[in-house]
CSV table of C-alpha atoms in Angstrom, one decimal:
chain,number,residue,atom,x,y,z
A,232,GLY,CA,187.6,88.1,59.8
A,233,THR,CA,186.5,85.4,62.4
A,234,VAL,CA,189.5,83.2,63.2
A,235,ALA,CA,187.5,80.7,65.3
A,236,TRP,CA,185.5,79.7,62.2
A,237,ILE,CA,188.3,80.1,59.6
A,238,PRO,CA,191.5,79.9,61.7
A,239,THR,CA,194.1,79.6,58.9
A,240,ILE,CA,194.6,80.4,55.3
A,241,ASP,CA,197.5,78.7,53.6
A,242,SER,CA,199.5,81.4,51.7
A,243,SER,CA,200.9,78.9,49.2
A,244,SER,CA,197.8,76.9,48.3
A,245,GLY,CA,195.1,79.4,49.2
A,246,ILE,CA,193.3,76.8,51.2
A,247,ALA,CA,191.2,78.3,54.0
A,248,MET,CA,190.6,75.9,56.8
A,249,VAL,CA,187.0,75.9,58.0
A,250,ALA,CA,186.4,75.0,61.6
A,251,ARG,CA,182.6,74.9,62.1
A,252,GLN,CA,181.5,75.8,65.6
A,253,GLN,CA,178.5,74.8,67.7
A,254,SER,CA,176.2,77.8,67.6
A,255,ALA,CA,172.6,78.8,67.4
A,256,LEU,CA,173.3,80.7,64.1
A,257,ASN,CA,175.5,80.4,61.1
A,258,GLU,CA,178.5,82.6,61.0
A,259,ASN,CA,179.2,85.3,58.4
A,260,VAL,CA,182.9,85.5,57.9
A,261,THR,CA,184.6,88.3,56.1
A,262,LEU,CA,187.6,87.2,54.0
A,263,THR,CA,189.8,90.2,53.1
A,264,ALA,CA,192.0,89.8,50.0
A,265,ALA,CA,195.2,91.9,50.1
A,266,LEU,CA,196.4,92.6,46.6
A,267,THR,CA,199.9,93.8,45.7
A,268,HIS,CA,201.0,95.0,42.2
A,269,ALA,CA,204.2,93.3,41.6
A,270,ALA,CA,205.8,96.0,39.4
A,271,SER,CA,204.7,99.1,41.2
A,272,GLY,CA,204.3,97.8,44.7
A,273,PHE,CA,200.9,99.4,45.0
A,274,THR,CA,198.4,97.6,47.3
A,275,ASP,CA,194.7,97.3,47.7
A,276,SER,CA,192.2,95.1,49.5
A,277,LYS,CA,188.8,93.6,48.9
A,278,PRO,CA,186.5,91.9,51.3
A,279,PHE,CA,184.4,88.8,50.6
A,280,VAL,CA,181.7,87.6,52.9
A,281,VAL,CA,181.1,83.9,53.2
A,282,THR,CA,178.7,82.1,55.5
A,283,VAL,CA,180.0,79.1,57.4
A,284,VAL,CA,177.3,76.7,58.4
A,285,ARG,CA,177.1,76.1,62.1
A,286,LEU,CA,177.3,72.8,64.0
A,287,PRO,CA,174.3,71.8,66.1
A,288,THR,CA,174.5,72.6,69.8
A,289,ASP,CA,174.6,69.8,72.3
A,290,THR,CA,171.1,70.8,73.3
A,291,GLU,CA,169.9,70.3,69.7
A,292,LEU,CA,171.9,67.1,69.4
A,293,SER,CA,170.5,65.6,72.6
A,294,GLN,CA,167.0,66.5,71.4
A,295,ALA,CA,167.6,64.9,68.0
A,296,CYS,CA,168.8,61.7,69.7
A,297,ALA,CA,165.7,61.7,71.9
A,298,ASP,CA,163.5,62.2,68.8
A,299,ASN,CA,165.2,59.2,67.0
A,300,LEU,CA,164.9,57.0,70.1
A,301,THR,CA,162.1,54.5,69.6
A,302,SER,CA,160.8,51.3,71.3
A,303,SER,CA,162.1,49.3,68.3
A,304,GLY,CA,165.4,49.3,70.1
A,305,PHE,CA,163.9,47.4,73.1
A,306,ILE,CA,164.8,43.7,73.2
A,307,PHE,CA,162.0,41.5,74.6
A,308,ALA,CA,161.9,37.9,75.4
A,309,SER,CA,160.2,35.6,72.9
A,310,GLY,CA,156.5,36.3,72.8
A,311,ASP,CA,156.7,39.5,74.7
A,312,SER,CA,156.1,43.1,73.4
A,313,SER,CA,155.8,46.5,74.9
A,314,ALA,CA,152.1,45.9,75.5
A,315,SER,CA,152.6,42.5,77.1
A,316,ILE,CA,155.8,41.9,79.2
A,317,THR,CA,156.3,38.8,81.3
A,318,GLN,CA,160.1,38.6,81.5
A,319,ASN,CA,163.2,40.8,81.8
A,320,PHE,CA,164.0,43.0,78.7
A,321,THR,CA,166.9,45.1,77.5
A,322,LEU,CA,166.8,48.9,76.8
A,323,PRO,CA,169.3,50.8,74.6
A,324,LEU,CA,172.0,52.8,76.3
A,325,ALA,CA,173.1,54.8,73.3
A,326,GLN,CA,171.4,56.6,70.3
A,327,ASP,CA,173.2,58.5,67.5
A,328,GLY,CA,176.2,59.3,69.6
A,329,CYS,CA,174.2,60.2,72.8
A,330,SER,CA,174.2,58.2,76.0
A,331,VAL,CA,170.8,57.0,77.3
A,332,SER,CA,169.8,56.3,80.9
A,333,TRP,CA,166.5,55.0,82.2
A,334,VAL,CA,164.1,55.1,85.1
A,335,ALA,CA,160.7,53.3,85.6
A,336,SER,CA,157.6,54.7,87.2
A,337,GLU,CA,156.7,51.6,89.1
A,338,GLY,CA,159.5,50.2,91.2
A,339,ALA,CA,157.5,47.3,92.5
A,340,TRP,CA,157.0,46.0,88.9
A,341,ILE,CA,160.4,46.9,87.5
A,342,SER,CA,162.8,46.4,90.4
A,343,GLY,CA,165.8,47.8,88.6
A,344,ILE,CA,167.5,48.8,85.3
A,345,ASN,CA,171.1,48.0,85.0
A,346,GLY,CA,173.0,51.1,83.8
A,347,ALA,CA,175.8,49.0,82.3
A,348,THR,CA,173.8,46.4,80.4
A,349,GLY,CA,170.4,48.1,80.0
A,350,VAL,CA,168.6,45.0,81.4
A,351,ALA,CA,165.3,45.9,83.1
A,352,THR,CA,164.4,43.4,85.8
A,353,VAL,CA,160.7,42.6,85.7
A,354,ALA,CA,159.0,41.7,89.1
A,355,ARG,CA,155.4,40.8,88.2
A,356,GLN,CA,153.0,41.1,91.1
A,357,PRO,CA,149.7,39.4,92.0
A,358,SER,CA,147.0,41.7,90.8
A,359,SER,CA,143.5,41.9,89.3
A,360,ILE,CA,144.8,44.0,86.4
A,361,ASN,CA,148.0,44.3,84.3
A,362,GLN,CA,150.3,47.2,85.3
A,363,ASN,CA,151.0,50.2,83.0
A,364,VAL,CA,154.5,51.5,83.5
A,365,THR,CA,156.2,54.6,82.1
A,366,LEU,CA,159.8,54.3,81.2
A,367,THR,CA,161.7,57.7,81.0
A,368,ALA,CA,164.8,57.9,78.9
A,369,THR,CA,167.3,60.7,79.7
A,370,VAL,CA,169.3,61.3,76.6
A,371,ALA,CA,172.6,63.1,77.1
A,372,LYS,CA,175.2,64.8,74.8
A,373,ASN,CA,178.0,66.1,77.0
A,374,LEU,CA,176.1,68.3,79.6
A,375,ALA,CA,172.9,68.8,77.6
A,376,THR,CA,170.0,66.4,78.1
A,377,ALA,CA,166.6,65.7,76.7
A,378,THR,CA,163.9,63.2,77.9
A,379,LYS,CA,161.4,60.9,76.3
A,380,THR,CA,158.8,58.6,77.8
A,381,PHE,CA,157.6,55.2,76.7
A,382,PRO,CA,154.5,53.4,78.0
A,383,ILE,CA,154.8,49.6,78.6
A,384,THR,CA,152.5,47.1,80.2
A,385,ILE,CA,153.6,44.3,82.7
A,386,VAL,CA,151.4,41.2,82.7
A,387,ARG,CA,150.0,40.5,86.2
A,388,LEU,CA,150.4,37.3,88.2
A,389,PRO,CA,147.2,35.6,89.4
A,390,THR,CA,146.0,36.8,92.7
A,391,LYS,CA,146.1,34.5,95.7
A,392,ASP,CA,142.4,33.8,95.5
A,393,GLU,CA,142.7,33.0,91.7
A,394,THR,CA,145.7,30.7,92.3
A,395,VAL,CA,144.1,28.8,95.2
A,396,GLY,CA,140.8,28.7,93.3
A,397,VAL,CA,142.5,26.8,90.4
A,398,CYS,CA,144.0,24.4,92.8
A,399,THR,CA,140.8,23.8,94.7
A,400,LYS,CA,138.9,23.2,91.5
A,401,ALA,CA,141.4,20.7,90.3
A,402,LEU,CA,141.5,18.7,93.5
A,403,ASP,CA,139.1,15.8,93.6
A,404,SER,CA,138.7,12.4,95.3
A,405,SER,CA,140.7,10.7,92.5
A,406,ARG,CA,143.9,12.1,94.3
A,407,LEU,CA,143.1,10.0,97.4
A,408,THR,CA,145.0,6.7,97.4
A,409,LEU,CA,143.0,3.9,99.0
A,410,ALA,CA,144.1,0.4,100.0
A,411,THR,CA,143.3,-2.5,97.6
A,412,GLY,CA,139.6,-3.4,97.9
A,413,ASP,CA,138.7,-0.1,99.7
A,414,SER,CA,136.5,2.7,98.3
A,415,LEU,CA,135.4,6.0,99.6
A,416,GLY,CA,132.2,4.3,100.8
A,417,ALA,CA,134.1,1.5,102.5
A,418,VAL,CA,137.5,2.3,104.0
A,419,THR,CA,139.2,-0.3,106.1
A,420,GLN,CA,142.9,0.8,106.0
A,421,ASN,CA,145.0,3.9,106.0
A,422,ILE,CA,144.4,6.5,103.3
A,423,THR,CA,147.2,8.4,101.5
A,424,LEU,CA,146.1,12.0,100.9
A,425,PRO,CA,147.9,14.4,98.4
A,426,THR,CA,150.0,17.1,100.0
A,427,THR,CA,150.2,19.3,96.9
A,428,GLN,CA,147.9,20.3,94.1
A,429,GLY,CA,149.5,22.2,91.2
A,430,GLU,CA,151.4,25.2,92.8
A,431,CYS,CA,149.5,24.8,96.1
A,432,SER,CA,150.4,22.9,99.3
A,433,ILE,CA,147.6,21.0,101.1
A,434,SER,CA,147.0,20.5,104.8
A,435,TRP,CA,144.3,18.1,106.0
A,436,ALA,CA,141.9,17.9,108.9
A,437,SER,CA,139.7,15.0,110.1
A,438,GLY,CA,136.1,15.7,111.0
A,439,THR,CA,136.0,12.7,113.3
A,440,VAL,CA,139.3,12.2,115.1
A,441,ALA,CA,138.2,9.0,116.8
A,442,TRP,CA,138.0,7.2,113.5
A,443,ILE,CA,140.9,9.1,111.7
A,444,PRO,CA,142.9,10.5,114.5
A,445,THR,CA,146.0,11.6,112.7
A,446,ILE,CA,147.1,12.8,109.2
A,447,ASN,CA,150.8,13.0,108.6
A,448,SER,CA,151.6,16.4,107.1
A,449,SER,CA,154.7,15.1,105.3
A,450,ASN,CA,153.5,12.1,103.5
A,451,GLY,CA,149.7,12.6,103.7
A,452,ILE,CA,149.0,9.3,105.4
A,453,ALA,CA,145.7,9.4,107.2
A,454,THR,CA,145.6,6.8,110.0
A,455,VAL,CA,142.3,4.9,110.1
A,456,ALA,CA,141.3,3.7,113.6
A,457,ARG,CA,138.1,1.6,113.0
A,458,GLN,CA,135.8,1.5,116.0
A,459,GLN,CA,133.4,-1.1,117.3
A,460,SER,CA,130.0,0.3,116.3
A,461,ALA,CA,126.6,-0.6,115.1
A,462,LEU,CA,127.1,1.7,112.1
A,463,ASN,CA,129.8,2.7,109.8
A,464,GLU,CA,131.2,6.2,110.3
A,465,ASN,CA,131.0,9.0,107.8
A,466,VAL,CA,134.2,11.1,108.2
A,467,THR,CA,134.7,14.4,106.5
A,468,LEU,CA,138.3,15.1,105.4
A,469,THR,CA,138.9,18.8,104.9
A,470,ALA,CA,141.7,20.0,102.6
A,471,THR,CA,143.1,23.5,103.2
A,472,LEU,CA,145.0,24.8,100.2
């Protein structure tokens, strides 16, 4: 009665081929039996109604795929999780026969998501707080799509003030290299000053240029020019990190 759902019935074996269709509803199919009396040739018919169970629509399939998509399919670097991300991570591109594509809400913190590999490139930023990012998955089955969102958190980088503050705190007079026999209270020869501290570069300035006229920015050598004087000279060296 509905050839799309039962297109053929083999006359020899009686096998009715069922071809389930994508549909919102199951399909009631009427099978009509044609009976013929062999001796008399009389004929009759009798209908039988069967219900062929539908196949899900693409819309339903895409939604089912989206429902089954979870963050357990995310691949993070060792030590990372969805609540604490410091490195690139990989997102799934397929789920139960559906394709999956991704976008991130904060382009500054996730600079791109590779559509061929699923690798999300993390670009951590200097900030006072970690950044919450929403990942949106578009799950597709043929032309039908469904979406699902996932919250993640990117771990911040220290701010400029924090980074420089760490360097400043770590820098002390033990980093100054004095000539043999000299001390901070009695300098007679050139001093070698550090040009880096941790992740910071250092530039130096002399508070009394007559006594320390130059400081080489490349090697940190402070040239001492002792002067004839009734008193020793206290010179302030200022490090800018």
